[in-house]
Amino acid sequence: DVKVTQSSRYLVKRTGEKVFLECVQDMDHENMFWYRQDPGLGLRLIYFSYDVKMKEKGDIPEGYSVSREKKERFSLILESASTNQTSMYLCASSFESSYNEQFFGPGTRLTVL
Amino acid sequence: RKEVEQDPGPFNVPEGATVAFNCTYSNSASQSFFWYRQDCRKEPKLLMSVYSSGNEDGRFTAQLNRASQYISLLIRDSKLSDSATYLCVVVNNAGNMLTFGGGTRLMVKP
């Protein structure tokens, strides 16, 4: 059974803080993705990665960066958190090609005060 | 115009009813489509793929209309457990990104 885990379910940070969101998958998937989900806007892709040390910008990369040092781990970094980054963050992974099913983690609800 | 648009609902239907949702997409070159399901406060999970010839899985039927650029999901004999948000998903031309619709919320009542 595929498992995607995220480091925290709930996180509260202050404006200007550096925030790390961690995601780990146990199925040896090549692809990993970070989305944010907001009411009325749906899921929006922030960054994705096809391989270790590789990253590609999604639709809304501004204010975020990512790191993929190991195949199973994909980190999302908010260099200086802002209130408009308050959201639900979802990590996903899949085998090669987006034509394959994406498996999502449980999400991290981040609140920036 | 959004790339992928859905009626947010909610669609309130009684148990046993048949309900259908549509989803429109803007890129006529899109080739692959999916429906995902998301329960309240849970992560999205793949419900079914949408093939050009249509796709049926039990009570669920997905259809693609390329001429009008929409996909549909039909649920027959609705169950209480079908209550969820249904997300329409379109794969981009390069096949490397998914674009999600905002979701349609379904509430099945006893």
mmCIF file of C-alpha atoms in Angstrom:
data_model
loop_
_atom_site.group_PDB
_atom_site.id
_atom_site.type_symbol
_atom_site.label_atom_id
_atom_site.label_comp_id
_atom_site.label_asym_id
_atom_site.label_seq_id
_atom_site.Cartn_x
_atom_site.Cartn_y
_atom_site.Cartn_z
ATOM 1 C CA ASP A 1 0.000 0.000 0.000
ATOM 2 C CA VAL A 2 1.419 3.347 -1.042
ATOM 3 C CA LYS A 3 2.096 5.680 1.792
ATOM 4 C CA VAL A 4 2.859 9.376 1.597
ATOM 5 C CA THR A 5 3.500 11.044 4.910
ATOM 6 C CA GLN A 6 3.862 14.696 5.813
ATOM 7 C CA SER A 7 5.761 15.933 8.820
ATOM 8 C CA SER A 8 2.939 17.876 10.467
ATOM 9 C CA ARG A 9 -0.858 17.949 10.247
ATOM 10 C CA TYR A 10 -1.106 21.435 11.714
ATOM 11 C CA LEU A 11 1.491 24.174 11.886
ATOM 12 C CA VAL A 12 1.323 27.747 13.161
ATOM 13 C CA LYS A 13 4.111 30.163 12.258
ATOM 14 C CA ARG A 14 4.718 33.886 12.434
ATOM 15 C CA THR A 15 5.214 36.246 9.504
ATOM 16 C CA GLY A 16 8.830 36.244 8.387
ATOM 17 C CA GLU A 17 9.695 32.832 9.800
ATOM 18 C CA LYS A 18 11.361 30.194 7.641
ATOM 19 C CA VAL A 19 9.105 27.159 7.322
ATOM 20 C CA PHE A 20 9.992 23.623 6.265
ATOM 21 C CA LEU A 21 7.338 21.137 5.187
ATOM 22 C CA GLU A 22 8.580 17.596 4.751
ATOM 23 C CA CYS A 23 7.098 14.829 2.630
ATOM 24 C CA VAL A 24 8.212 11.200 2.468
ATOM 25 C CA GLN A 25 6.936 8.415 0.204
ATOM 26 C CA ASP A 26 7.720 4.734 0.532
ATOM 27 C CA MET A 27 6.949 3.420 -2.958
ATOM 28 C CA ASP A 28 10.106 4.411 -4.818
ATOM 29 C CA HIS A 29 8.133 6.881 -6.946
ATOM 30 C CA GLU A 30 10.134 9.049 -9.330
ATOM 31 C CA ASN A 31 7.742 12.016 -9.240
ATOM 32 C CA MET A 32 6.863 14.157 -6.281
ATOM 33 C CA PHE A 33 4.642 17.238 -6.134
ATOM 34 C CA TRP A 34 3.694 20.040 -3.773
ATOM 35 C CA TYR A 35 0.243 21.640 -4.022
ATOM 36 C CA ARG A 36 -1.673 24.130 -1.985
ATOM 37 C CA GLN A 37 -5.433 23.944 -1.654
ATOM 38 C CA ASP A 38 -7.590 26.974 -0.944
ATOM 39 C CA PRO A 39 -11.397 27.309 -0.904
ATOM 40 C CA GLY A 40 -12.730 28.253 -4.325
ATOM 41 C CA LEU A 41 -9.309 27.880 -5.955
ATOM 42 C CA GLY A 42 -8.838 24.134 -5.799
ATOM 43 C CA LEU A 43 -5.421 22.512 -5.821
ATOM 44 C CA ARG A 44 -2.632 24.556 -7.372
ATOM 45 C CA LEU A 45 0.777 23.131 -8.184
ATOM 46 C CA ILE A 46 3.710 24.884 -6.509
ATOM 47 C CA TYR A 47 6.699 22.756 -7.519
ATOM 48 C CA PHE A 48 7.371 19.243 -8.724
ATOM 49 C CA SER A 49 10.348 16.962 -9.118
ATOM 50 C CA TYR A 50 11.101 14.069 -11.458
ATOM 51 C CA ASP A 51 14.300 12.935 -9.879
ATOM 52 C CA VAL A 52 16.734 13.550 -7.090
ATOM 53 C CA LYS A 53 18.118 17.089 -7.144
ATOM 54 C CA MET A 54 15.740 17.994 -9.940
ATOM 55 C CA LYS A 55 12.902 20.512 -9.609
ATOM 56 C CA GLU A 56 10.441 22.273 -11.869
ATOM 57 C CA LYS A 57 8.215 25.263 -11.169
ATOM 58 C CA GLY A 58 4.511 24.717 -11.122
ATOM 59 C CA ASP A 59 1.805 27.347 -11.473
ATOM 60 C CA ILE A 60 2.511 29.332 -8.291
ATOM 61 C CA PRO A 61 6.185 28.978 -7.251
ATOM 62 C CA GLU A 62 6.637 32.531 -5.971
ATOM 63 C CA GLY A 63 7.607 32.643 -2.320
ATOM 64 C CA TYR A 64 8.509 28.944 -2.214
ATOM 65 C CA SER A 65 11.503 26.739 -2.869
ATOM 66 C CA VAL A 66 11.988 22.978 -2.741
ATOM 67 C CA SER A 67 14.674 20.425 -2.067
ATOM 68 C CA ARG A 68 14.953 16.827 -3.147
ATOM 69 C CA GLU A 69 18.197 15.338 -1.847
ATOM 70 C CA LYS A 70 16.833 11.781 -1.639
ATOM 71 C CA LYS A 71 14.350 10.016 -3.878
ATOM 72 C CA GLU A 72 11.847 9.409 -1.099
ATOM 73 C CA ARG A 73 11.872 12.899 0.385
ATOM 74 C CA PHE A 74 10.645 16.206 -1.029
ATOM 75 C CA SER A 75 10.746 19.340 1.088
ATOM 76 C CA LEU A 76 8.859 22.590 0.587
ATOM 77 C CA ILE A 77 10.474 25.704 2.019
ATOM 78 C CA LEU A 78 8.875 29.046 2.735
ATOM 79 C CA GLU A 79 11.874 31.356 3.047
ATOM 80 C CA SER A 80 9.916 34.130 4.768
ATOM 81 C CA ALA A 81 6.354 33.130 5.580
ATOM 82 C CA SER A 82 3.579 35.593 4.832
ATOM 83 C CA THR A 83 -0.080 35.595 5.828
ATOM 84 C CA ASN A 84 -1.165 34.869 2.245
ATOM 85 C CA GLN A 85 0.651 31.551 2.514
ATOM 86 C CA THR A 86 -1.862 30.346 5.078
ATOM 87 C CA SER A 87 -3.288 27.282 3.351
ATOM 88 C CA MET A 88 -3.560 23.494 3.208
ATOM 89 C CA TYR A 89 -0.390 22.023 1.688
ATOM 90 C CA LEU A 90 -0.605 18.636 0.012
ATOM 91 C CA CYS A 91 2.290 16.497 -1.132
ATOM 92 C CA ALA A 92 1.826 13.806 -3.785
ATOM 93 C CA SER A 93 3.924 11.204 -5.545
ATOM 94 C CA SER A 94 3.578 9.019 -8.629
ATOM 95 C CA PHE A 95 5.506 6.741 -10.907
ATOM 96 C CA GLU A 96 6.968 8.257 -14.073
ATOM 97 C CA SER A 97 4.521 10.297 -16.136
ATOM 98 C CA SER A 98 1.585 12.339 -14.892
ATOM 99 C CA TYR A 99 -0.674 9.831 -16.638
ATOM 100 C CA ASN A 100 -0.171 7.693 -13.578
ATOM 101 C CA GLU A 101 -2.177 8.007 -10.405
ATOM 102 C CA GLN A 102 -0.900 10.542 -7.906
ATOM 103 C CA PHE A 103 -0.974 9.465 -4.265
ATOM 104 C CA PHE A 104 -1.444 12.255 -1.769
ATOM 105 C CA GLY A 105 -0.299 12.734 1.777
ATOM 106 C CA PRO A 106 -2.764 13.779 4.501
ATOM 107 C CA GLY A 107 -1.895 17.462 4.161
ATOM 108 C CA THR A 108 -0.432 20.118 6.429
ATOM 109 C CA ARG A 109 -2.652 22.987 7.449
ATOM 110 C CA LEU A 110 -0.318 25.961 7.819
ATOM 111 C CA THR A 111 -1.435 29.144 9.520
ATOM 112 C CA VAL A 112 0.823 32.199 9.285
ATOM 113 C CA LEU A 113 0.040 34.860 11.873
ATOM 114 C CA ARG B 1 -11.238 31.772 -18.094
ATOM 115 C CA LYS B 2 -9.998 29.091 -15.707
ATOM 116 C CA GLU B 3 -8.248 26.110 -17.289
ATOM 117 C CA VAL B 4 -10.565 23.636 -15.588
ATOM 118 C CA GLU B 5 -13.980 24.713 -14.325
ATOM 119 C CA GLN B 6 -16.519 22.931 -12.187
ATOM 120 C CA ASP B 7 -19.779 23.908 -10.550
ATOM 121 C CA PRO B 8 -18.858 24.015 -6.847
ATOM 122 C CA GLY B 9 -22.336 22.853 -5.757
ATOM 123 C CA PRO B 10 -23.319 21.568 -3.311
ATOM 124 C CA PHE B 11 -25.494 19.054 -5.069
ATOM 125 C CA ASN B 12 -27.964 17.754 -2.489
ATOM 126 C CA VAL B 13 -29.582 14.497 -3.591
ATOM 127 C CA PRO B 14 -31.559 11.733 -1.860
ATOM 128 C CA GLU B 15 -30.192 8.223 -1.546
ATOM 129 C CA GLY B 16 -30.821 6.224 -4.683
ATOM 130 C CA ALA B 17 -30.834 9.239 -6.975
ATOM 131 C CA THR B 18 -28.766 9.592 -10.123
ATOM 132 C CA VAL B 19 -26.559 12.664 -10.242
ATOM 133 C CA ALA B 20 -24.220 14.025 -12.889
ATOM 134 C CA PHE B 21 -21.432 16.592 -12.785
ATOM 135 C CA ASN B 22 -19.746 18.320 -15.687
ATOM 136 C CA CYS B 23 -16.307 19.823 -15.927
ATOM 137 C CA THR B 24 -15.115 22.078 -18.746
ATOM 138 C CA TYR B 25 -11.498 22.535 -19.822
ATOM 139 C CA SER B 26 -9.966 25.270 -21.923
ATOM 140 C CA ASN B 27 -7.067 23.539 -23.678
ATOM 141 C CA SER B 28 -8.427 21.704 -26.695
ATOM 142 C CA ALA B 29 -5.166 19.756 -27.010
ATOM 143 C CA SER B 30 -5.560 18.082 -23.604
ATOM 144 C CA GLN B 31 -5.363 14.325 -23.912
ATOM 145 C CA SER B 32 -5.853 12.792 -20.481
ATOM 146 C CA PHE B 33 -8.441 13.322 -17.816
ATOM 147 C CA PHE B 34 -9.285 11.957 -14.397
ATOM 148 C CA TRP B 35 -11.828 12.218 -11.626
ATOM 149 C CA TYR B 36 -10.501 12.313 -8.067
ATOM 150 C CA ARG B 37 -12.585 12.131 -4.920
ATOM 151 C CA GLN B 38 -11.836 14.083 -1.753
ATOM 152 C CA ASP B 39 -13.624 13.378 1.513
ATOM 153 C CA CYS B 40 -13.981 16.141 4.076
ATOM 154 C CA ARG B 41 -10.593 16.925 5.683
ATOM 155 C CA LYS B 42 -8.936 14.105 3.755
ATOM 156 C CA GLU B 43 -6.556 13.923 0.825
ATOM 157 C CA PRO B 44 -7.737 13.458 -2.786
ATOM 158 C CA LYS B 45 -7.791 9.925 -4.150
ATOM 159 C CA LEU B 46 -8.124 8.715 -7.715
ATOM 160 C CA LEU B 47 -11.695 7.701 -8.544
ATOM 161 C CA MET B 48 -11.358 6.867 -12.217
ATOM 162 C CA SER B 49 -9.689 7.752 -15.488
ATOM 163 C CA VAL B 50 -11.709 9.209 -18.359
ATOM 164 C CA TYR B 51 -11.163 7.533 -21.693
ATOM 165 C CA SER B 52 -12.259 8.768 -25.103
ATOM 166 C CA SER B 53 -14.671 5.861 -25.326
ATOM 167 C CA GLY B 54 -16.070 6.486 -21.865
ATOM 168 C CA ASN B 55 -15.391 4.509 -18.741
ATOM 169 C CA GLU B 56 -17.734 2.672 -16.379
ATOM 170 C CA ASP B 57 -16.891 1.338 -12.943
ATOM 171 C CA GLY B 58 -19.882 -0.026 -11.091
ATOM 172 C CA ARG B 59 -22.246 2.848 -10.370
ATOM 173 C CA PHE B 60 -19.850 5.421 -11.796
ATOM 174 C CA THR B 61 -19.605 6.429 -15.454
ATOM 175 C CA ALA B 62 -17.153 8.964 -16.858
ATOM 176 C CA GLN B 63 -17.543 10.468 -20.308
ATOM 177 C CA LEU B 64 -15.441 12.755 -22.484
ATOM 178 C CA ASN B 65 -16.867 15.196 -25.032
ATOM 179 C CA ARG B 66 -13.923 16.601 -26.978
ATOM 180 C CA ALA B 67 -16.027 18.738 -29.315
ATOM 181 C CA SER B 68 -17.509 20.679 -26.412
ATOM 182 C CA GLN B 69 -14.432 20.273 -24.193
ATOM 183 C CA TYR B 70 -16.055 18.800 -21.157
ATOM 184 C CA ILE B 71 -15.949 15.640 -19.129
ATOM 185 C CA SER B 72 -18.751 14.277 -17.013
ATOM 186 C CA LEU B 73 -19.229 11.977 -14.059
ATOM 187 C CA LEU B 74 -22.495 10.124 -13.557
ATOM 188 C CA ILE B 75 -23.291 8.406 -10.279
ATOM 189 C CA ARG B 76 -26.231 6.025 -10.221
ATOM 190 C CA ASP B 77 -28.064 4.794 -7.134
ATOM 191 C CA SER B 78 -26.314 7.311 -4.859
ATOM 192 C CA LYS B 79 -25.184 6.098 -1.433
ATOM 193 C CA LEU B 80 -24.610 8.146 1.691
ATOM 194 C CA SER B 81 -20.951 7.206 1.374
ATOM 195 C CA ASP B 82 -20.757 8.977 -1.989
ATOM 196 C CA SER B 83 -20.904 12.319 -0.152
ATOM 197 C CA ALA B 84 -17.603 13.995 -1.002
ATOM 198 C CA THR B 85 -16.024 16.568 -3.266
ATOM 199 C CA TYR B 86 -15.306 15.376 -6.802
ATOM 200 C CA LEU B 87 -12.286 16.903 -8.494
ATOM 201 C CA CYS B 88 -11.899 17.049 -12.258
ATOM 202 C CA VAL B 89 -8.282 16.725 -13.412
ATOM 203 C CA VAL B 90 -6.696 17.489 -16.791
ATOM 204 C CA VAL B 91 -3.166 16.505 -17.812
ATOM 205 C CA ASN B 92 -1.224 19.158 -19.706
ATOM 206 C CA ASN B 93 0.123 18.700 -23.239
ATOM 207 C CA ALA B 94 3.589 17.782 -22.057
ATOM 208 C CA GLY B 95 2.122 15.082 -19.833
ATOM 209 C CA ASN B 96 4.016 16.322 -16.811
ATOM 210 C CA MET B 97 1.463 18.344 -14.846
ATOM 211 C CA LEU B 98 -2.065 17.948 -13.606
ATOM 212 C CA THR B 99 -4.512 20.842 -13.407
ATOM 213 C CA PHE B 100 -7.304 20.397 -10.892
ATOM 214 C CA GLY B 101 -10.740 21.913 -11.022
ATOM 215 C CA GLY B 102 -12.107 23.535 -7.896
ATOM 216 C CA GLY B 103 -14.273 20.510 -7.155
ATOM 217 C CA THR B 104 -17.989 19.778 -6.979
ATOM 218 C CA ARG B 105 -19.426 18.970 -3.594
ATOM 219 C CA LEU B 106 -22.000 16.185 -3.395
ATOM 220 C CA MET B 107 -24.180 15.573 -0.366
ATOM 221 C CA VAL B 108 -26.347 12.464 -0.376
ATOM 222 C CA LYS B 109 -29.184 12.609 2.157
ATOM 223 C CA PRO B 110 -31.121 9.703 3.697
#
